[in-house]
mmCIF file of C-alpha atoms in Angstrom:
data_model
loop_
_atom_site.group_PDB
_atom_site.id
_atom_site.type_symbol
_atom_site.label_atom_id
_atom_site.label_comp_id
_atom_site.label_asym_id
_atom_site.label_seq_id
_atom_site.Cartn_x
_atom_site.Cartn_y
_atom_site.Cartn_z
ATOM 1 C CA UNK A 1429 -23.348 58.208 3.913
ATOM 2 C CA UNK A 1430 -21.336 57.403 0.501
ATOM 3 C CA UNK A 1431 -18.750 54.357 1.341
ATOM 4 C CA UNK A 1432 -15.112 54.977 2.431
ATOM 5 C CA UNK A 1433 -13.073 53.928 -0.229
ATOM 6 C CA UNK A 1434 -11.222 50.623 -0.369
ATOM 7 C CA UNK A 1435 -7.755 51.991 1.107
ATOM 8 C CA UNK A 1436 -9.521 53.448 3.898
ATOM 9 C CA UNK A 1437 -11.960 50.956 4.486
ATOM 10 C CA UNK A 1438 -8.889 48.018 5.350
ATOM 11 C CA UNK A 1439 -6.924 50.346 7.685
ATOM 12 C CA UNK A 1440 -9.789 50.247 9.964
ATOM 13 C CA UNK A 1441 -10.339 47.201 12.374
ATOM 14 C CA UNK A 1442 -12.549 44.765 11.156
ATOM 15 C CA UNK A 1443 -15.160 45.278 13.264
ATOM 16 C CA UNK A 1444 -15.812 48.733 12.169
ATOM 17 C CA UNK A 1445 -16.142 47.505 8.586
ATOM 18 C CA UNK A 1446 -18.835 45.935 6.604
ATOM 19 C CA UNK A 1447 -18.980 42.273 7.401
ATOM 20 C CA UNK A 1448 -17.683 40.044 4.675
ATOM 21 C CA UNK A 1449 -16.732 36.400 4.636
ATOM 22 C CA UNK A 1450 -12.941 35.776 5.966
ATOM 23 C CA UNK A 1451 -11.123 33.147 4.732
ATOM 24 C CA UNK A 1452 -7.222 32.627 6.119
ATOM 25 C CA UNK A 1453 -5.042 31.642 2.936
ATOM 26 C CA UNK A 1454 -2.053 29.459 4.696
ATOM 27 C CA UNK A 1455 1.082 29.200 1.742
ATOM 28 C CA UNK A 1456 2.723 25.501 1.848
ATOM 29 C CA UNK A 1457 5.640 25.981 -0.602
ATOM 30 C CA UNK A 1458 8.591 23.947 -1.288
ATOM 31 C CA UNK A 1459 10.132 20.355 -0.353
ATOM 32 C CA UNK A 1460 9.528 19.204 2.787
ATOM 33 C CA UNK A 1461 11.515 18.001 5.196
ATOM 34 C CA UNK A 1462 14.841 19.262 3.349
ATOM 35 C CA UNK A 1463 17.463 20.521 6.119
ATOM 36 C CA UNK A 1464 19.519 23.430 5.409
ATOM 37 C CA UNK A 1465 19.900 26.668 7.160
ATOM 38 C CA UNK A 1466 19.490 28.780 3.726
ATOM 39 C CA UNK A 1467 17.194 26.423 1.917
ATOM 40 C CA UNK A 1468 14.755 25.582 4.673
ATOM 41 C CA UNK A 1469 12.378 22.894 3.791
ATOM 42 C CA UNK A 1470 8.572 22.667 4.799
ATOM 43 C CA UNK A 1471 8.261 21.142 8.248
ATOM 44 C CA UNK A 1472 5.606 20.275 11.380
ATOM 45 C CA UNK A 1473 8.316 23.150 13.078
ATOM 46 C CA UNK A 1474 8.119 25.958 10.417
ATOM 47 C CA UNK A 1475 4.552 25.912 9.606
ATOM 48 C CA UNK A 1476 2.602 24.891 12.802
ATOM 49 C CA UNK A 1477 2.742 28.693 13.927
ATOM 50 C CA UNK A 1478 1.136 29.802 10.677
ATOM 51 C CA UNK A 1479 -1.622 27.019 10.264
ATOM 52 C CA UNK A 1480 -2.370 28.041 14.396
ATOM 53 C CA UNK A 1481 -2.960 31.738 13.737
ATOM 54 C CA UNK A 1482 -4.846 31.185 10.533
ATOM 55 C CA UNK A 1483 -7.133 28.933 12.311
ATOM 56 C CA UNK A 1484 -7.439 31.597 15.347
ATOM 57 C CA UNK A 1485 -8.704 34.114 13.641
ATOM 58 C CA UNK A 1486 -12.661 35.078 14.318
ATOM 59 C CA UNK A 1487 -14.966 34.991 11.886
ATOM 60 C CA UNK A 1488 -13.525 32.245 9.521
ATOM 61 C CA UNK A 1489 -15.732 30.937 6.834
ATOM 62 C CA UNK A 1490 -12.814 28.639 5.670
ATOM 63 C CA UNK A 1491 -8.968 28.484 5.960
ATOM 64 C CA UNK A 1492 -7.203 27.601 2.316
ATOM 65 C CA UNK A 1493 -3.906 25.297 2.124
ATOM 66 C CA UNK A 1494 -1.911 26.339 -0.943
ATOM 67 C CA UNK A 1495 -0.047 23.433 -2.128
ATOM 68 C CA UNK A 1496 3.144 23.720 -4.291
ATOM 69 C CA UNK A 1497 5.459 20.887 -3.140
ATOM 70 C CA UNK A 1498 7.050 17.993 -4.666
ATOM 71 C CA UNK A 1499 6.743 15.977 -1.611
ATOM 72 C CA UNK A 1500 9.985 15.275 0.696
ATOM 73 C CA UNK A 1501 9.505 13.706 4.059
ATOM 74 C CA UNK A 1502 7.225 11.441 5.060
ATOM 75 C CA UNK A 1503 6.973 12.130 8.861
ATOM 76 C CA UNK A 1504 7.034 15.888 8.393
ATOM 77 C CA UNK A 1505 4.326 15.370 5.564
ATOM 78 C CA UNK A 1506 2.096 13.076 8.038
ATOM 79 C CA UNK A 1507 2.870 15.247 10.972
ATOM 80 C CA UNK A 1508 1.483 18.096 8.489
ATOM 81 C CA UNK A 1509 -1.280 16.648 7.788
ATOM 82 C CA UNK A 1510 -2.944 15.770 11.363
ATOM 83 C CA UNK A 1511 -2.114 19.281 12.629
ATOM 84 C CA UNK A 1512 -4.152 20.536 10.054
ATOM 85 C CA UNK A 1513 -6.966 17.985 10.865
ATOM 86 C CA UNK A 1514 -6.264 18.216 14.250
ATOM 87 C CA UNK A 1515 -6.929 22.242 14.260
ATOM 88 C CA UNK A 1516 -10.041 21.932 11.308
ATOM 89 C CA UNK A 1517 -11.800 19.342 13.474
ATOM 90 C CA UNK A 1518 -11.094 21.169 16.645
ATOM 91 C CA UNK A 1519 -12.388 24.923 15.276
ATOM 92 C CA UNK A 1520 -15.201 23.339 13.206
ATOM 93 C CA UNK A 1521 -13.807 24.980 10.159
ATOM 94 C CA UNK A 1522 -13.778 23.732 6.443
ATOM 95 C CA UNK A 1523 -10.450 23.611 4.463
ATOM 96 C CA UNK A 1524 -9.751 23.734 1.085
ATOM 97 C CA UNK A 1525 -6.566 23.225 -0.709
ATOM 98 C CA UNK A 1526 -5.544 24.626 -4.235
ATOM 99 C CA UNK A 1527 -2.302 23.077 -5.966
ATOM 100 C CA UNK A 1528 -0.394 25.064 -8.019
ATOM 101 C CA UNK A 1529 2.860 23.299 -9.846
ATOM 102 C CA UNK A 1530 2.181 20.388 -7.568
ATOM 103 C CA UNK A 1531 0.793 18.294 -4.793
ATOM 104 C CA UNK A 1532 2.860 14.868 -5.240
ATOM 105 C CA UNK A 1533 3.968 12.300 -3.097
ATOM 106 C CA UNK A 1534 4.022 14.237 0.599
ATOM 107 C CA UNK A 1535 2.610 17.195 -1.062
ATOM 108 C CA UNK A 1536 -0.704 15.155 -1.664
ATOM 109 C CA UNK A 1537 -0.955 13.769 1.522
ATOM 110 C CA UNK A 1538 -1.221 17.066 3.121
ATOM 111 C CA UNK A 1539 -3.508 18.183 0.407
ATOM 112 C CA UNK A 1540 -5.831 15.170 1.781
ATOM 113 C CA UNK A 1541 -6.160 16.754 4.917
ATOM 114 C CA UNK A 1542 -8.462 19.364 2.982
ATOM 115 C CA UNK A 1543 -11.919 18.653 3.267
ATOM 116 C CA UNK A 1544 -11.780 19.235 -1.041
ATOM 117 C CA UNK A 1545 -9.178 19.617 -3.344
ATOM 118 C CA UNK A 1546 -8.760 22.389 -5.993
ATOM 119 C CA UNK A 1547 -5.964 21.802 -9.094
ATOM 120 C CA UNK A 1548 -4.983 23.826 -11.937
ATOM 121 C CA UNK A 1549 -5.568 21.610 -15.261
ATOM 122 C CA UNK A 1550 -1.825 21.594 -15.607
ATOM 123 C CA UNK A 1551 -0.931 20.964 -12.176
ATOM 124 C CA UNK A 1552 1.413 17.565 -11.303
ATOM 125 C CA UNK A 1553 -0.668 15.596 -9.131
ATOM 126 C CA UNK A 1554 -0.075 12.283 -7.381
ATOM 127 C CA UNK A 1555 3.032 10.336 -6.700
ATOM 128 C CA UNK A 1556 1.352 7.983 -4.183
ATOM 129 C CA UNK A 1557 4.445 6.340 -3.184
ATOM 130 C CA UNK A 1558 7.628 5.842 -1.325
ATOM 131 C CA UNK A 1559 11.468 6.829 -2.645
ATOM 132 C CA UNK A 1560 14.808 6.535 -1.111
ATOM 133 C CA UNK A 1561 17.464 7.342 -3.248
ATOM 134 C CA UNK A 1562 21.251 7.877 -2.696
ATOM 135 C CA UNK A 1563 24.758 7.578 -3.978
ATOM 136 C CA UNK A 1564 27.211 4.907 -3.497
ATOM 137 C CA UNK A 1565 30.976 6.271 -3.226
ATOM 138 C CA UNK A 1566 32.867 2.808 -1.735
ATOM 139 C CA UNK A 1567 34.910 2.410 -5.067
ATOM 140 C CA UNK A 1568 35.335 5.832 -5.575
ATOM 141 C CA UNK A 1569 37.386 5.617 -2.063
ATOM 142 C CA UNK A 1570 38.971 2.737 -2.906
ATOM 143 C CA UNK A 1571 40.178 4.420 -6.296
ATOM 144 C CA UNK A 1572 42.199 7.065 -4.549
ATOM 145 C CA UNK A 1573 43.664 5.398 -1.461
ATOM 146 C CA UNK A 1574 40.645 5.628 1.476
ATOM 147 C CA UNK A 1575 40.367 3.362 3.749
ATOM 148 C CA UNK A 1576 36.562 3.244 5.750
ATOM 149 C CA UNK A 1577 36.586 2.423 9.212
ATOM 150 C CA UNK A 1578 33.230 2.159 10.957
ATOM 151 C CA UNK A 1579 32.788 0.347 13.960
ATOM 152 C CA UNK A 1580 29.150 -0.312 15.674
ATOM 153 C CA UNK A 1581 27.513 -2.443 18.141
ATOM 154 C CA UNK A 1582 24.170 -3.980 16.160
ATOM 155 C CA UNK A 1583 24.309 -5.278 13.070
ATOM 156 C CA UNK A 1584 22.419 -2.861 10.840
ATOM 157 C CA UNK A 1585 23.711 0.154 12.836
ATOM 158 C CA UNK A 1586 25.652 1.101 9.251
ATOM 159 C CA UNK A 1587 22.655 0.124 7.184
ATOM 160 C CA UNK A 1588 23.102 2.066 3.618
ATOM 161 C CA UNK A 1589 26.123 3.294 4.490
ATOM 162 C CA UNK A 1590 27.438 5.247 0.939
ATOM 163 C CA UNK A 1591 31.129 4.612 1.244
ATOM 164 C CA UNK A 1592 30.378 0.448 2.071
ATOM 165 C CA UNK A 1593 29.342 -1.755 -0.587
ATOM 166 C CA UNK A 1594 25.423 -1.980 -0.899
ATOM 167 C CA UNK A 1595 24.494 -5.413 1.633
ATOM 168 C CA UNK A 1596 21.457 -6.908 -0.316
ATOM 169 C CA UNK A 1597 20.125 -7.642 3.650
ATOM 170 C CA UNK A 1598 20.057 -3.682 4.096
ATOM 171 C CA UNK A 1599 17.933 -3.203 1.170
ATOM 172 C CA UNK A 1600 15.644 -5.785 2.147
ATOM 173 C CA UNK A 1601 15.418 -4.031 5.252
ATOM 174 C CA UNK A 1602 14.611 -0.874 3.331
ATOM 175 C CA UNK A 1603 11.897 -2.227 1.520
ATOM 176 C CA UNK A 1604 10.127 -3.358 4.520
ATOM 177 C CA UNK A 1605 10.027 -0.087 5.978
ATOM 178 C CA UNK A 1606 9.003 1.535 2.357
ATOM 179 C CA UNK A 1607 6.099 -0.875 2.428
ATOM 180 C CA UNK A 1608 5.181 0.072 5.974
ATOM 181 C CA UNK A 1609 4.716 4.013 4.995
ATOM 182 C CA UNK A 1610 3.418 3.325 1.294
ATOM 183 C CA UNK A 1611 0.619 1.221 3.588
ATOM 184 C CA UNK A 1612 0.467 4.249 6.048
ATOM 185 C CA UNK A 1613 0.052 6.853 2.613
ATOM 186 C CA UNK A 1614 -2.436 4.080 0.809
ATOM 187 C CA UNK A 1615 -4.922 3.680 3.805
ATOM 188 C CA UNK A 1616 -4.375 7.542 4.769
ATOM 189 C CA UNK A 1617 -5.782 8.681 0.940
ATOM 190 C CA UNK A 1618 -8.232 5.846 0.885
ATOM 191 C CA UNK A 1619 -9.667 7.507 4.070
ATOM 192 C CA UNK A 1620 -9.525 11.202 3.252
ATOM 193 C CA UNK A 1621 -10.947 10.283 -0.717
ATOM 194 C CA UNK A 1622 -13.318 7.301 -0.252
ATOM 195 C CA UNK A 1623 -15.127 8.670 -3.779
ATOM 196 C CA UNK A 1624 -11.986 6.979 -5.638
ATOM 197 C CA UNK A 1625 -13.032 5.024 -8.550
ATOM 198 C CA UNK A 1626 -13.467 0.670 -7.758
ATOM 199 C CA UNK A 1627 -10.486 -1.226 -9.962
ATOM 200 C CA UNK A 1628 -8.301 1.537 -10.183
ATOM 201 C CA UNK A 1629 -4.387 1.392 -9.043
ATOM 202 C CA UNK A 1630 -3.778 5.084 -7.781
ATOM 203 C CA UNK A 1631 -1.133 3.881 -5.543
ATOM 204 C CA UNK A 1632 1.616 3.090 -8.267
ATOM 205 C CA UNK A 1633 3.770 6.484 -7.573
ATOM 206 C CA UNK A 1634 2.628 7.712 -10.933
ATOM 207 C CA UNK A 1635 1.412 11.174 -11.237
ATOM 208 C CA UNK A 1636 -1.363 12.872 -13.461
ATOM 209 C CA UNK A 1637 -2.131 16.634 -14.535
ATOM 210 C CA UNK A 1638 -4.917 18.383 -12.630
ATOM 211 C CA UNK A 1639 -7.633 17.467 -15.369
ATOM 212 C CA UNK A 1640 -6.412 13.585 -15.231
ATOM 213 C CA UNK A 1641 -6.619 13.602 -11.510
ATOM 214 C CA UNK A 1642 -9.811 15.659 -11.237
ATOM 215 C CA UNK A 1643 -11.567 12.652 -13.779
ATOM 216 C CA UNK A 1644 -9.717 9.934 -10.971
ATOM 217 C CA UNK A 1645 -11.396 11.780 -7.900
ATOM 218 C CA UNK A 1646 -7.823 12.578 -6.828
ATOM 219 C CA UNK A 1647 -9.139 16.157 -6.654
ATOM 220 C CA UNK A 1648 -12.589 17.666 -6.662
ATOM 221 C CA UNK A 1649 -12.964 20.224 -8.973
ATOM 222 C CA UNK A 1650 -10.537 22.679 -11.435
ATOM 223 C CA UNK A 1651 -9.695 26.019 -10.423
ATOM 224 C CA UNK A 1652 -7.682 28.705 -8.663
ATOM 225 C CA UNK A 1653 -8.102 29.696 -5.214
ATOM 226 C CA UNK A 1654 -9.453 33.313 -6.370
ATOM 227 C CA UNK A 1655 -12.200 32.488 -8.374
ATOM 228 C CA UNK A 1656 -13.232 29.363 -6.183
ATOM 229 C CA UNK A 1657 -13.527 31.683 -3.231
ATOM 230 C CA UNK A 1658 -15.278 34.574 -4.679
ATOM 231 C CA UNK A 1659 -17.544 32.000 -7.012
ATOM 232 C CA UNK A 1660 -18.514 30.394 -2.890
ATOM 233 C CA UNK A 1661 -18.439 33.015 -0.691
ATOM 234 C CA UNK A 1662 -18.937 35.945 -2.997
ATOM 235 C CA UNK A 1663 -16.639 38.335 -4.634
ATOM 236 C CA UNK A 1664 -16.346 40.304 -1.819
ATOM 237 C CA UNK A 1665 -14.494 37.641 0.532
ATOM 238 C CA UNK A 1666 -11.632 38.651 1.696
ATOM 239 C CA UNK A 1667 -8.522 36.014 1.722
ATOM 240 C CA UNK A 1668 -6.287 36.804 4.337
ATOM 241 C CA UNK A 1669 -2.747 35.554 3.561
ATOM 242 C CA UNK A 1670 -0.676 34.249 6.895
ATOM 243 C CA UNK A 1671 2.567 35.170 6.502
ATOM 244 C CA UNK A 1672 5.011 32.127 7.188
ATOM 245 C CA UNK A 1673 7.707 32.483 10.382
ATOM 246 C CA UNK A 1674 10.749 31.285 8.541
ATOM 247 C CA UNK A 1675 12.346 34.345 8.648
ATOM 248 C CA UNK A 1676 14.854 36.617 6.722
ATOM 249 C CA UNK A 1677 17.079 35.680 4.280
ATOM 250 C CA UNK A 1678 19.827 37.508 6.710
ATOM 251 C CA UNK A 1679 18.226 35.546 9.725
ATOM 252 C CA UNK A 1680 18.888 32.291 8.355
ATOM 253 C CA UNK A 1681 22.574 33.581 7.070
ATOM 254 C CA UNK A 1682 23.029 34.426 10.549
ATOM 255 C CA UNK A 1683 21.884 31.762 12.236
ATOM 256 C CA UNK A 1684 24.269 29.748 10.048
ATOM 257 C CA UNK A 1685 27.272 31.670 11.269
ATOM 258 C CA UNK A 1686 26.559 31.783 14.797
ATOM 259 C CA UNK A 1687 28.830 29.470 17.374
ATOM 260 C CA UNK A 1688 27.117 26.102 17.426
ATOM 261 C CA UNK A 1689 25.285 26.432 13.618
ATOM 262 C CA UNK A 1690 25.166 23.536 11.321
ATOM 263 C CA UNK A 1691 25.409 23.558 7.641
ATOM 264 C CA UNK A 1692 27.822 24.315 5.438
ATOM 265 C CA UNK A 1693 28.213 25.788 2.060
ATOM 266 C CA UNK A 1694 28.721 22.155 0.346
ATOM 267 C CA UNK A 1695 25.611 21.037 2.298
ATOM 268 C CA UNK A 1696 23.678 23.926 0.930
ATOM 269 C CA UNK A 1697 24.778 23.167 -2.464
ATOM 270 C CA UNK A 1698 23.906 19.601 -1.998
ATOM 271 C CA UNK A 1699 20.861 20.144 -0.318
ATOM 272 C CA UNK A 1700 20.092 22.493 -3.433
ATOM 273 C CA UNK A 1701 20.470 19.489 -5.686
ATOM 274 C CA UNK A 1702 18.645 17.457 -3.795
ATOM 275 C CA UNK A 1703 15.853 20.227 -4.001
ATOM 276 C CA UNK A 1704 16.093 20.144 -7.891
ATOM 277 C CA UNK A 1705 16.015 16.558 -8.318
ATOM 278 C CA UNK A 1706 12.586 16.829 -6.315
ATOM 279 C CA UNK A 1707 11.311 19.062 -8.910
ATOM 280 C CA UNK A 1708 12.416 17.259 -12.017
ATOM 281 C CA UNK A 1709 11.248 13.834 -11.071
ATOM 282 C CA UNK A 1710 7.760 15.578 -12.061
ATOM 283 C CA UNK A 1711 9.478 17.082 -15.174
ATOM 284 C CA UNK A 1712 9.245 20.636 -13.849
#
């Protein structure tokens, strides 16, 4: 009996076709942790029901995390990261992670919960640190006539506050609690990539291109996630992509409208810059 052709052959349910390894593709794009109702970030909320059906489905030879984030949050990134951990260890299931333009800073650390790690030579890799960064506007205020009135009970309650002077006790406080997560992100990768060359300081925030990071045992190998899958499990493996649940474009514009929303359009534009400034820290 000659073979059905292609078209015909994927409108039938897979188990009337001819067996052939499955592999659930899972897309992680974008900063994380960034709050706005147009410009929704990458959170534990808005991909945990895509990493949960890609690791339902029967038949899996491997489920692959593509990485193209700057980095953003560090809770959301950690809280990333064990789901995906969580759901590989729990389904027995290998994962593999290919970076695209980047996997830096928060981006990595959910590439780490791959079991290997698959770059472009030219991808941004790295960023093993932690960032706060702001803007100070107290004699800006002072310049046109506004007068800041903050009242609190605890001392540190206004910690950082932008329209304040900077307190040199509130950045000490800051830098305690960087050091805290840049320990959490240090042992974290140490774990996941215990191959990482004796003598060398990874942990600096710097970054490196896919080739650099590939020679550091930041990543395994160089590639792209279709010839790595079709040079392991054949080239007739089928990648099945799991569509996100973010929603429309409208969706979101309507959720921002309705009675109760949050955002507005000069949070969207700032949340857009904050966005960009992600992007070019890595020069892209």
């Amino acid at each position: 009996m000659p073979a059905l052709p292609a078209f015909l052959r994927d409108l039938l349910p897979r188990r009337f076709r001819e067996k052939r390894p499955l592999v659930a593709v899972v897309r992680l794009n974008g900063v994380i942790g960034a709050v706005s109702p147009i410009r929704q970030g990458l959170s534990i909320a808005s991909v945990a029901g895509s990493l949960e059906r890609a690791f339902a489905l029967k038949d899996l030879a491997a489920v692959a995390i593509v990485v193209n984030s700057p980095g953003g949050s560090p809770a959301q990134s950690h809280l990333i990261h064990r789901r995906i951990r969580a759901l590989a260890e729990e389904k027995a299931i290998p994962v593999l992670a290919f970076v695209e333009d980047a996997a830096a800073s928060g981006g990595y650390m959910i590439a780490c919960a791959a079991d290997e790690i698959v770059a472009d030579p030219t991808s941004v890799v790295g960023s093993i640190g932690v960032v706060s960064a702001g803007f100070g506007f107290d004699k800006l205020i002072a310049r046109i006539g506004v007068e800041r009135r903050v009242h609190t009970q605890g001392e540190a309650k206004a910690m950082l506050d932008p329209f304040r002077p900077e307190d040199p006790a509130d950045v000490e406080r800051l830098k305690a609690i960087q050091a805290d997560v840049q320990a959490l992100f240090t042992e974290l990768v140490t774990q996941r990539r215990p191959k990482l060359p004796a003598g060398e300081n990874l942990f600096t925030g710097a970054v490196w291109t896919g080739r650099q990071a590939a020679a550091l045992g930041l990543v395994d190998a160089l590639g792209d996630i279709r010839s790595t899958l079709r040079a392991r499990f054949g080239e007739k493996v089928e990648m099945r992509l799991i569509a996100d649940a973010r929603g429309s474009f409208l969706a979101r514009l309507l959720r921002r409208a309705a009675p109760g929303g949050v955002g507005t359009l000069a949070g969207d534009g700032l949340a857009a810059l904050e966005e960009r400034a992600a992007w070019a820290r890595l020069g892209l």
